[in-house]
RNA sequence: CGGGGCGUAGCGCAGUCUGGUAGCGCGUUCGGUUCGGGACCGAAAGGUCGGAGGUUCAAAUCCUCUCGCCCCGACCA
């Protein structure tokens, strides 16, 4: 592990935010660039454990809303991609194509899926014939590949893991309910599990998914004020239904095309959770996603001490590991995960080790504690759940540990919300706008916009700022008429502007 | 694809200009002393210097070609 002179190997955020992000990932042992495969990453066990927790939780939410899992091929016939005009245009530049297999050139190349609307459309056409087959509510957990020109670990890699929900409905209204429902599944998950506040809204035409009628999204603010598109939910209208001939017989007996949706979140969420909470000491994780909740550091000198301290540490681990911290109505059980660090290192080195990895609770357990029947507790960051070293009676600590984790979780959300609010402003003049977004700086700005793609493009060209979304009701300022910050033309409401990842 | 940078031990780098036995820090291994906030001492292992060709008595170093990666722009979950 890289170590700069025995001190922190993590670049402070103030000094170089992107470097800080890379350092946190390396020092927490979450992932590393694959190097031998351009733009790809290796997700290491500790990083993958976070993804597994994200998966498990979301998967339960999808099933709670009536969806079932399925799996479709990685390779998609090239001709499929070209069937929906906007879809090709959007994805053609970033496709990886398989032209040879089995030592022969293929008659028709396959593309490695960048997303699966096309091949799933093909199968929906086979599976759906009647309104009785609808709605069809399918999700797949998969990897996809997009040949991005610029990559960043977790946030944008050539290959990434995600889930993609694909549904077909008998009416546009029903499909739109689905789009909204799933957006809120994402938004609630971000808030309640990731402790990451998000703005829920609708994309402008230029930011819309290629082939969609409308794209709904959640946008999160990272600590540098930039926005991260954390999840999307698309109203596909009948676009793919028409392209893949997905027709069904209505109750009245006439043929119509189905109304489809698709929605997805990816391993980008891991990048989001890293940036939402971590500090210059490394990773900070919300307990609901932390692979390890408690690290116990045994303290001893002699062999006799080691024996008694380790016995106490194991007993403590056993008691903590029996505590069920599953969310209400979860389809799975989650228990407090405890790691006893008995490596032959000095305690100080171990403290830093677990802090870099974002373990919420650290316990020091030494001979003095055994005598007094207490534990020394230190939380990863100071919150209402506790700060500094606390010396607590062992039983009292165990009785309160679940509440302690819950408080820590909600405090992370509160802190993230406070950061977001501090960096969210209203802007009304182009001069202020330029000043605000000068150089590399960014924050969330609610601004009036005339609703034209041209103005949007001009703003982006001048400042790299994009319209992140038009907020859903309650997600931004109350709609009130005004004038566009750039063109001065009339505007119906403020939209969210920021630089994005 | 345009602009810039870099490939030397597991990681981070020096050495290249001016050719002459391949080095440093961290990490690793072994032994000992340590141990409630990043320990110290001693010993050891570990490299066909990205690849190919050329110049030379001699190439990490000079020349030609090539491969790859990173950063900055245009594209994006």
Coordinates of C-alpha atoms (C1' of nucleotides) in Angstrom, one line a residue:
Chain A
X1 CA 0.0 0.0 0.0
X2 CA 1.3 3.4 -0.9
X3 CA 2.3 5.3 2.2
X4 CA 3.7 8.8 2.1
X5 CA 6.3 9.1 4.9
X6 CA 4.2 7.1 7.3
X7 CA 1.5 9.8 7.3
X8 CA -1.8 9.9 5.4
X9 CA -1.6 8.9 1.8
X10 CA -4.8 10.8 1.1
X11 CA -4.6 14.1 -0.7
X12 CA -6.8 16.7 1.1
X13 CA -10.0 17.6 -0.6
X14 CA -9.1 21.2 -0.6
X15 CA -5.9 20.6 -2.5
X16 CA -7.2 18.3 -5.3
X17 CA -10.7 16.9 -5.1
X18 CA -10.3 14.3 -8.0
X19 CA -7.0 13.1 -6.5
X20 CA -8.7 12.8 -3.1
X21 CA -11.4 10.6 -4.6
X22 CA -8.8 8.3 -6.2
X23 CA -6.8 8.2 -3.0
X24 CA -9.8 7.2 -0.9
X25 CA -10.7 4.4 -3.2
X26 CA -7.1 3.1 -3.1
X27 CA -6.6 3.5 0.6
X28 CA -9.9 1.8 1.4
X29 CA -9.0 -1.0 -0.9
X30 CA -12.3 -0.6 -2.9
X31 CA -11.0 -0.9 -6.4
X32 CA -8.1 -0.4 -8.8
X33 CA -7.8 0.5 -12.4
X34 CA -7.5 -2.6 -14.5
X35 CA -4.8 -1.0 -16.7
X36 CA -4.5 -4.0 -18.9
X37 CA -8.1 -3.4 -20.1
X38 CA -8.6 0.2 -21.2
X39 CA -11.1 2.2 -19.0
X40 CA -12.0 -0.8 -16.9
X41 CA -11.6 -1.4 -13.2
X42 CA -11.2 -4.3 -10.8
X43 CA -13.8 -4.0 -8.0
X44 CA -11.9 -5.5 -5.0
X45 CA -13.7 -7.5 -2.3
X46 CA -14.3 -4.6 0.0
X47 CA -15.8 -2.5 -2.7
X48 CA -17.8 -5.3 -4.1
X49 CA -19.3 -5.9 -0.7
X50 CA -20.8 -2.4 -0.8
X51 CA -22.2 -3.1 -4.2
X52 CA -23.7 -6.4 -2.9
X53 CA -25.5 -4.5 -0.1
X54 CA -26.8 -2.0 -2.7
X55 CA -28.0 -4.8 -4.9
X56 CA -29.7 -6.8 -2.1
X57 CA -31.5 -3.8 -0.8
X58 CA -32.7 -2.5 -4.2
X59 CA -33.6 -6.0 -5.3
X60 CA -36.0 -6.3 -2.4
X61 CA -37.5 -3.0 -3.3
X62 CA -38.0 -4.1 -7.0
X63 CA -39.7 -7.3 -5.8
X64 CA -41.9 -5.3 -3.4
X65 CA -43.1 -3.3 -6.4
X66 CA -44.0 -6.4 -8.4
X67 CA -40.9 -7.0 -10.5
X68 CA -39.2 -10.3 -11.3
X69 CA -35.6 -10.9 -12.3
X70 CA -34.5 -12.4 -15.6
X71 CA -31.4 -12.5 -17.7
X72 CA -30.8 -11.7 -21.4
X73 CA -27.7 -12.2 -23.6
X74 CA -24.6 -10.0 -23.3
X75 CA -24.4 -9.9 -27.1
X76 CA -27.0 -8.1 -29.2
X77 CA -27.3 -8.5 -33.0
X78 CA -26.0 -5.3 -34.5
X79 CA -29.1 -4.8 -36.5
X80 CA -31.2 -4.6 -33.3
X81 CA -29.5 -1.4 -32.3
X82 CA -30.3 0.3 -35.5
X83 CA -34.1 -0.3 -35.3
X84 CA -34.8 2.7 -33.1
X85 CA -33.5 5.8 -34.8
X86 CA -32.6 7.9 -31.8
X87 CA -31.3 5.0 -30.0
X88 CA -28.7 4.2 -32.6
X89 CA -27.6 7.8 -32.9
X90 CA -27.1 7.9 -29.1
X91 CA -25.2 4.7 -28.7
X92 CA -23.5 4.0 -32.0
X93 CA -20.3 5.9 -31.1
X94 CA -19.7 4.0 -27.9
X95 CA -20.3 0.4 -28.9
X96 CA -17.8 -2.4 -28.7
X97 CA -18.5 -4.8 -31.5
X98 CA -17.7 -8.5 -31.8
X99 CA -16.9 -9.3 -35.4
X100 CA -15.1 -12.7 -35.0
X101 CA -15.9 -15.8 -33.1
X102 CA -14.9 -19.4 -33.3
X103 CA -12.1 -18.4 -35.6
X104 CA -14.5 -17.1 -38.2
X105 CA -15.7 -13.7 -39.2
X106 CA -19.4 -13.5 -38.1
X107 CA -22.0 -13.0 -40.8
X108 CA -23.6 -10.3 -38.6
X109 CA -21.5 -8.6 -35.9
X110 CA -22.8 -8.6 -32.3
X111 CA -22.5 -5.5 -30.2
X112 CA -21.8 -5.9 -26.5
X113 CA -24.9 -4.5 -24.8
X114 CA -24.6 -0.9 -23.9
X115 CA -28.2 -1.3 -22.4
X116 CA -30.8 -3.9 -23.3
X117 CA -33.9 -2.1 -24.6
X118 CA -33.4 -3.7 -28.0
X119 CA -32.9 -7.3 -27.2
X120 CA -35.6 -7.2 -24.5
X121 CA -37.9 -5.5 -26.9
X122 CA -37.4 -8.4 -29.2
X123 CA -38.3 -10.9 -26.6
X124 CA -41.2 -8.9 -25.3
X125 CA -42.6 -9.1 -28.8
X126 CA -42.6 -12.9 -28.5
X127 CA -44.0 -13.0 -25.0
X128 CA -46.7 -10.4 -25.2
X129 CA -49.8 -11.0 -27.3
X130 CA -52.7 -9.9 -25.1
X131 CA -53.6 -7.3 -22.5
X132 CA -53.7 -10.3 -20.2
X133 CA -49.9 -10.5 -20.5
X134 CA -49.6 -7.0 -19.2
X135 CA -48.1 -5.4 -17.4
X136 CA -44.8 -7.2 -17.9
X137 CA -42.4 -6.2 -15.1
X138 CA -38.9 -7.5 -15.6
X139 CA -35.5 -6.5 -14.1
X140 CA -32.0 -7.8 -14.9
X141 CA -28.8 -7.5 -13.0
X142 CA -26.0 -7.3 -15.6
X143 CA -22.9 -5.8 -16.9
X144 CA -22.9 -3.4 -19.8
X145 CA -20.2 -1.8 -21.9
X146 CA -19.9 1.7 -23.3
X147 CA -16.7 2.8 -24.9
X148 CA -16.4 6.1 -23.0
X149 CA -13.6 8.4 -24.0
X150 CA -12.9 9.5 -20.4
X151 CA -13.3 7.2 -17.4
X152 CA -13.2 7.6 -13.6
X153 CA -13.4 4.8 -11.2
X154 CA -17.0 3.8 -10.3
X155 CA -18.4 7.0 -11.8
X156 CA -17.7 6.1 -15.4
X157 CA -15.9 3.0 -16.5
X158 CA -16.0 1.2 -19.9
X159 CA -17.7 -1.8 -18.4
X160 CA -20.0 -1.3 -15.4
X161 CA -22.5 -3.3 -13.3
X162 CA -26.0 -2.2 -13.1
X163 CA -29.6 -3.2 -13.0
X164 CA -32.0 -2.4 -15.8
X165 CA -35.7 -2.6 -15.3
X166 CA -37.9 -3.1 -18.4
X167 CA -41.6 -3.0 -18.3
X168 CA -44.4 -3.0 -20.8
X169 CA -47.9 -1.6 -20.1
X170 CA -51.3 -1.3 -21.7
X171 CA -51.5 2.4 -21.4
X172 CA -49.3 5.4 -21.4
X173 CA -50.8 6.5 -18.1
X174 CA -49.9 3.2 -16.5
X175 CA -46.4 3.4 -17.9
X176 CA -45.9 6.9 -16.5
X177 CA -47.0 5.7 -13.1
X178 CA -44.3 3.1 -13.3
X179 CA -41.7 5.7 -14.3
X180 CA -42.6 7.8 -11.3
X181 CA -42.9 4.8 -8.9
X182 CA -39.4 3.6 -9.8
X183 CA -37.9 7.0 -9.6
X184 CA -39.1 7.3 -6.1
X185 CA -37.8 3.8 -5.3
X186 CA -34.4 5.2 -6.3
X187 CA -34.8 8.5 -4.5
X188 CA -35.9 6.8 -1.3
X189 CA -33.1 4.3 -1.5
X190 CA -30.5 7.1 -2.0
X191 CA -31.9 9.0 1.0
X192 CA -32.7 6.1 3.4
X193 CA -29.9 3.6 2.6
X194 CA -27.1 5.7 1.1
X195 CA -27.8 8.7 3.3
X196 CA -27.5 10.7 0.2
X197 CA -30.0 13.5 -0.5
X198 CA -31.1 13.8 -4.1
X199 CA -33.1 16.1 -6.2
X200 CA -35.8 14.3 -8.2
X201 CA -36.7 15.8 -11.6
X202 CA -37.1 15.4 -15.3
X203 CA -34.3 15.8 -17.9
X204 CA -34.4 18.3 -20.6
X205 CA -34.7 17.0 -24.2
X206 CA -31.0 17.2 -24.8
X207 CA -30.1 15.2 -21.7
X208 CA -32.9 12.6 -22.3
X209 CA -32.1 8.9 -22.9
X210 CA -31.6 8.0 -26.5
X211 CA -35.0 6.7 -27.6
X212 CA -37.0 7.8 -24.7
X213 CA -40.0 10.2 -24.6
X214 CA -39.0 11.5 -21.2
X215 CA -36.3 10.8 -18.7
X216 CA -36.8 11.2 -15.0
X217 CA -33.7 11.3 -12.8
X218 CA -32.3 11.7 -9.3
X219 CA -29.4 14.1 -9.0
X220 CA -27.0 14.1 -6.0
X221 CA -24.5 16.8 -5.0
X222 CA -21.0 15.8 -4.4
X223 CA -18.8 17.6 -1.9
X224 CA -17.2 19.7 -4.6
X225 CA -20.6 21.0 -5.7
X226 CA -20.8 19.0 -8.8
X227 CA -23.8 16.9 -9.6
X228 CA -24.0 13.2 -10.1
X229 CA -26.8 11.6 -12.0
X230 CA -27.5 8.8 -9.6
X231 CA -30.4 7.0 -11.3
X232 CA -32.8 7.3 -14.3
X233 CA -36.3 6.2 -15.1
X234 CA -37.4 6.5 -18.7
X235 CA -40.8 6.8 -20.3
X236 CA -40.1 5.0 -23.6
X237 CA -43.6 5.7 -25.0
X238 CA -44.3 3.3 -27.9
X239 CA -40.9 4.0 -29.5
X240 CA -39.4 0.5 -28.8
X241 CA -42.8 -1.1 -29.1
X242 CA -43.0 0.1 -32.7
X243 CA -39.3 -0.6 -33.5
X244 CA -39.6 -4.3 -32.2
X245 CA -43.3 -4.8 -33.1
X246 CA -44.4 -5.4 -29.5
X247 CA -48.1 -5.5 -30.1
X248 CA -50.9 -6.7 -27.9
X249 CA -54.6 -7.2 -28.3
X250 CA -56.6 -4.7 -26.2
X251 CA -59.7 -5.5 -24.2
X252 CA -61.6 -4.2 -27.2
X253 CA -59.9 -6.7 -29.4
X254 CA -57.8 -4.2 -31.4
X255 CA -54.0 -4.4 -31.8
X256 CA -51.9 -1.7 -30.2
X257 CA -48.3 -1.2 -29.4
X258 CA -47.2 -1.6 -25.7
X259 CA -46.1 1.4 -23.6
X260 CA -42.7 0.7 -22.2
X261 CA -40.4 2.0 -19.4
X262 CA -36.8 1.3 -18.4
X263 CA -34.9 2.4 -15.4
X264 CA -31.5 1.8 -14.0
X265 CA -28.8 2.4 -11.4
X266 CA -25.2 1.3 -11.6
X267 CA -22.0 0.8 -9.7
X268 CA -21.8 4.6 -10.0
X269 CA -23.8 4.6 -6.8
X270 CA -20.7 3.3 -5.0
X271 CA -18.8 6.4 -6.3
X272 CA -21.7 8.5 -5.1
X273 CA -21.7 7.1 -1.6
X274 CA -17.9 7.5 -1.4
X275 CA -18.1 11.2 -2.4
X276 CA -21.2 11.9 -0.3
X277 CA -19.7 11.2 3.1
X278 CA -15.9 10.6 3.0
X279 CA -13.4 13.0 4.4
X280 CA -9.6 13.6 4.4
X281 CA -9.1 10.6 6.7
X282 CA -10.6 8.3 4.0
X283 CA -13.9 6.5 3.5
X284 CA -17.0 7.2 5.5
X285 CA -19.9 4.8 5.1
X286 CA -23.5 4.7 6.2
X287 CA -24.1 1.7 8.4
X288 CA -26.6 0.3 6.0
X289 CA -24.0 -0.2 3.3
X290 CA -20.9 -0.8 5.5
X291 CA -19.5 -4.3 5.0
X292 CA -18.0 -4.1 8.5
X293 CA -19.9 -2.2 11.3
X294 CA -17.5 -2.7 14.2
X295 CA -13.7 -3.2 14.3
X296 CA -12.3 -4.4 17.6
X297 CA -8.7 -3.6 18.4
X298 CA -7.4 -5.8 21.2
X299 CA -4.8 -4.1 23.3
X300 CA -2.2 -6.2 25.3
X301 CA 1.4 -6.5 26.2
X302 CA 2.0 -9.9 27.8
X303 CA 0.8 -13.3 26.5
X304 CA -1.5 -13.7 29.5
X305 CA -3.1 -10.3 28.7
X306 CA -3.4 -11.4 25.1
X307 CA -5.3 -14.5 26.1
X308 CA -7.8 -12.7 28.3
X309 CA -8.3 -9.8 26.0
X310 CA -8.8 -12.0 23.0
X311 CA -11.3 -14.1 24.9
X312 CA -13.2 -10.9 25.8
X313 CA -13.0 -9.7 22.2
X314 CA -14.4 -13.0 20.9
X315 CA -17.2 -12.9 23.4
X316 CA -18.0 -9.3 22.5
X317 CA -18.0 -10.2 18.8
X318 CA -20.4 -13.1 19.4
X319 CA -22.9 -10.9 21.2
X320 CA -22.7 -8.1 18.6
X321 CA -23.0 -10.5 15.7
X322 CA -26.3 -11.8 17.1
X323 CA -27.9 -8.4 16.8
X324 CA -30.3 -8.3 13.9
X325 CA -30.2 -4.9 12.1
X326 CA -32.4 -5.8 9.1
X327 CA -34.6 -3.0 7.9
X328 CA -38.3 -3.5 8.6
X329 CA -40.0 -6.0 6.2
X330 CA -36.7 -6.9 4.6
X331 CA -36.6 -10.1 2.6
X332 CA -33.2 -10.9 4.1
X333 CA -31.5 -10.8 7.5
X334 CA -28.6 -8.5 8.3
X335 CA -26.6 -8.7 11.4
X336 CA -23.9 -6.5 12.9
X337 CA -20.6 -7.5 11.2
X338 CA -17.6 -7.5 13.5
X339 CA -13.9 -7.7 12.7
X340 CA -11.3 -8.4 15.4
X341 CA -8.0 -7.0 14.3
X342 CA -5.4 -9.3 15.9
X343 CA -2.6 -8.5 13.4
X344 CA 0.9 -8.0 14.8
X345 CA 0.8 -4.2 14.4
X346 CA 0.8 -1.3 16.8
X347 CA -2.7 -0.2 17.8
X348 CA -2.3 3.2 16.2
X349 CA -1.6 1.7 12.8
X350 CA -4.8 -0.4 13.2
X351 CA -6.9 2.7 14.1
X352 CA -5.9 4.4 10.9
X353 CA -6.4 1.3 8.9
X354 CA -10.1 0.9 9.9
X355 CA -10.7 4.7 9.7
X356 CA -9.5 4.7 6.1
X357 CA -12.0 1.9 5.4
X358 CA -15.0 3.8 6.8
X359 CA -15.9 1.3 9.6
X360 CA -18.5 3.2 11.6
X361 CA -17.5 1.9 15.1
X362 CA -14.1 1.1 16.5
X363 CA -13.7 -0.5 19.9
X364 CA -10.4 -0.6 21.8
X365 CA -10.4 -3.5 24.3
X366 CA -7.5 -3.7 26.8
X367 CA -6.7 -5.0 30.2
X368 CA -8.0 -1.8 31.9
X369 CA -11.3 -2.3 30.2
X370 CA -11.6 -5.9 31.2
X371 CA -11.1 -4.9 34.8
X372 CA -13.8 -2.2 34.6
X373 CA -16.2 -4.2 32.5
X374 CA -16.2 -1.5 29.9
X375 CA -15.3 -0.9 26.2
X376 CA -13.6 2.1 24.6
X377 CA -15.7 3.2 21.7
X378 CA -14.8 5.6 18.9
X379 CA -17.1 6.6 16.1
X380 CA -15.6 7.1 12.6
X381 CA -16.8 10.7 12.5
X382 CA -18.2 12.8 15.4
X383 CA -22.0 12.8 15.3
X384 CA -24.9 12.8 17.8
X385 CA -24.2 9.0 17.9
X386 CA -21.0 9.9 19.9
X387 CA -17.7 11.6 19.5
X388 CA -14.2 11.2 20.9
X389 CA -13.3 8.1 22.9
X390 CA -16.2 7.0 25.0
X391 CA -15.8 4.6 27.8
X392 CA -19.0 2.6 28.2
X393 CA -20.1 -0.4 30.3
X394 CA -20.0 -3.3 27.9
X395 CA -23.7 -4.2 28.5
X396 CA -24.8 -0.6 28.0
X397 CA -22.8 -0.4 24.8
X398 CA -24.3 -3.6 23.4
X399 CA -27.8 -2.6 24.4
X400 CA -27.4 0.8 22.6
X401 CA -25.4 -0.3 19.6
X402 CA -28.4 -0.6 17.3
X403 CA -29.6 2.8 18.1
X404 CA -26.1 4.1 17.8
X405 CA -25.8 2.8 14.2
X406 CA -29.2 4.2 13.4
X407 CA -28.3 7.6 14.8
X408 CA -25.0 7.6 12.9
X409 CA -26.9 6.7 9.7
X410 CA -29.4 9.6 10.1
X411 CA -26.6 12.0 11.0
X412 CA -24.7 11.2 7.8
X413 CA -27.9 12.1 5.9
X414 CA -28.3 15.3 7.9
X415 CA -24.7 16.3 7.3
X416 CA -25.0 15.6 3.6
X417 CA -28.2 17.6 3.5
X418 CA -26.6 20.5 5.3
X419 CA -23.6 20.5 2.8
X420 CA -26.0 20.5 -0.1
X421 CA -28.1 23.3 1.3
X422 CA -25.0 25.4 1.9
X423 CA -24.0 25.0 -1.7
X424 CA -27.5 25.6 -3.3
X425 CA -28.4 29.1 -4.4
X426 CA -30.7 31.1 -6.6
X427 CA -29.1 33.0 -9.4
X428 CA -30.7 35.7 -11.5
X429 CA -28.1 37.4 -13.5
X430 CA -25.7 36.1 -16.1
X431 CA -22.8 38.0 -14.4
X432 CA -23.4 36.2 -11.1
X433 CA -23.7 32.9 -13.0
X434 CA -20.3 33.3 -14.7
X435 CA -18.7 34.3 -11.4
X436 CA -20.3 31.3 -9.6
X437 CA -19.1 28.8 -12.1
X438 CA -15.8 30.3 -12.8
X439 CA -12.9 27.9 -13.3
X440 CA -13.7 24.4 -12.0
X441 CA -16.1 25.5 -9.3
X442 CA -19.7 24.4 -9.1
X443 CA -22.7 24.3 -6.9
X444 CA -26.4 23.8 -7.3
X445 CA -28.0 26.9 -8.8
X446 CA -31.8 27.3 -9.3
X447 CA -32.1 29.5 -12.4
X448 CA -34.8 30.5 -14.9
X449 CA -34.4 29.0 -18.4
X450 CA -36.4 29.8 -21.5
X451 CA -36.9 26.2 -22.3
X452 CA -35.0 26.1 -25.6
X453 CA -32.2 23.6 -26.4
X454 CA -30.3 26.5 -28.0
X455 CA -30.0 28.5 -24.8
X456 CA -29.1 25.3 -22.9
X457 CA -26.3 24.6 -25.4
X458 CA -25.0 28.2 -25.2
X459 CA -24.8 27.9 -21.4
X460 CA -23.0 24.6 -21.6
X461 CA -20.5 25.9 -24.2
X462 CA -19.8 29.0 -22.1
X463 CA -19.5 27.4 -18.7
X464 CA -19.7 23.6 -18.9
X465 CA -22.8 23.9 -16.7
X466 CA -25.8 21.8 -17.7
X467 CA -29.4 21.7 -16.7
X468 CA -29.5 18.7 -14.3
X469 CA -33.2 18.6 -14.2
X470 CA -36.5 20.3 -14.1
X471 CA -37.6 19.6 -10.5
X472 CA -40.7 17.6 -9.6
X473 CA -43.1 19.4 -7.4
X474 CA -41.6 20.0 -3.9
X475 CA -38.1 19.2 -5.1
X476 CA -37.1 22.7 -5.9
X477 CA -38.4 26.3 -5.5
X478 CA -42.1 26.8 -6.1
X479 CA -42.7 27.4 -9.8
X480 CA -43.0 31.2 -10.4
X481 CA -42.5 33.0 -13.8
X482 CA -39.3 34.9 -14.5
X483 CA -36.8 35.6 -17.2
X484 CA -34.1 33.3 -18.5
X485 CA -30.7 33.8 -17.0
X486 CA -29.0 33.7 -20.4
X487 CA -31.5 34.9 -23.0
X488 CA -33.8 37.1 -20.9
X489 CA -36.8 35.4 -22.5
X490 CA -39.8 34.4 -20.4
X491 CA -39.5 31.3 -18.1
X492 CA -42.1 29.3 -16.3
X493 CA -40.0 28.0 -13.5
X494 CA -36.5 27.6 -12.2
X495 CA -34.4 24.5 -13.2
X496 CA -31.4 22.9 -11.5
X497 CA -28.1 23.9 -13.0
X498 CA -24.7 22.5 -12.1
X499 CA -21.5 21.0 -13.5
X500 CA -21.8 17.3 -13.6
X501 CA -19.7 14.2 -13.3
Chain B
rC1 C1' -9.2 12.0 -32.7
rG2 C1' -6.3 16.8 -31.1
rG3 C1' -2.9 18.7 -26.9
rG4 C1' 0.4 17.2 -22.8
rG5 C1' 2.8 13.4 -19.7
rC6 C1' 4.7 8.6 -18.5
rG7 C1' 6.5 3.2 -19.0
rU8 C1' 13.1 1.1 -14.4
rA9 C1' 11.6 -4.3 -7.9
rG10 C1' 4.8 -5.3 -5.4
rC11 C1' 3.9 0.5 -5.0
rG12 C1' 6.1 5.5 -5.6
rC13 C1' 10.3 7.3 -7.9
rA14 C1' 15.9 8.7 -9.1
rG15 C1' 19.3 7.5 -12.8
rU16 C1' 18.7 9.2 -19.4
rC17 C1' 20.9 15.6 -21.0
rU18 C1' 27.1 13.9 -20.8
rG19 C1' 26.7 5.5 -22.8
rG20 C1' 30.9 2.2 -18.5
rU21 C1' 29.0 -3.5 -12.4
rA22 C1' 20.9 -0.9 -11.8
rG23 C1' 19.8 2.6 -7.1
rC24 C1' 16.5 5.0 -3.2
rG25 C1' 11.9 5.2 -0.1
rC26 C1' 7.7 2.4 1.2
rG27 C1' 6.0 -2.5 1.3
rU28 C1' 7.4 -7.9 1.8
rU29 C1' 10.2 -12.1 4.5
rC30 C1' 13.1 -13.7 8.9
rG31 C1' 15.0 -12.5 14.1
rG32 C1' 14.7 -9.4 18.3
rU33 C1' 12.9 -5.3 21.3
rU34 C1' 8.1 -2.8 21.3
rC35 C1' 2.5 -2.3 21.7
rG36 C1' -4.2 2.6 24.8
rG37 C1' -3.1 7.1 17.8
rG38 C1' 0.8 5.6 11.9
rA39 C1' 7.5 1.7 16.3
rC40 C1' 12.7 0.6 16.2
rC41 C1' 17.2 -2.3 15.3
rG42 C1' 19.6 -6.1 12.4
rA43 C1' 19.5 -9.4 8.3
rA44 C1' 17.3 -11.0 3.6
rA45 C1' 14.5 -11.7 -0.9
rG46 C1' 12.9 -9.2 -5.1
rG47 C1' 14.4 -6.0 -11.8
rU48 C1' 15.7 -9.8 -19.2
rC49 C1' 14.9 -0.9 -17.3
rG50 C1' 7.2 -1.7 -22.0
rG51 C1' 8.6 -4.3 -26.9
rA52 C1' 11.4 -4.8 -31.6
rG53 C1' 15.3 -3.2 -34.6
rG54 C1' 19.8 -0.2 -35.1
rU55 C1' 24.6 2.6 -33.7
rU56 C1' 28.8 1.1 -30.3
rC57 C1' 34.2 -2.6 -27.5
rA58 C1' 29.9 -1.3 -24.3
rA59 C1' 22.9 1.0 -24.3
rA60 C1' 18.0 2.1 -18.9
rU61 C1' 20.9 6.1 -21.3
rC62 C1' 21.9 7.7 -28.4
rC63 C1' 18.7 6.7 -33.2
rU64 C1' 14.3 4.4 -35.7
rC65 C1' 9.8 2.0 -35.3
rU66 C1' 6.1 0.1 -32.2
rC67 C1' 2.7 -1.1 -27.9
rG68 C1' 0.4 0.5 -23.6
rC69 C1' -1.2 3.7 -19.7
rC70 C1' -2.4 8.4 -17.4
rC71 C1' -4.0 13.7 -17.6
rC72 C1' -6.6 17.9 -20.4
rG73 C1' -10.7 18.7 -24.4
rA74 C1' -15.3 16.9 -27.6
rC75 C1' -19.2 12.0 -25.7
rC76 C1' -21.7 9.8 -21.3
rA77 C1' -25.2 5.6 -16.1

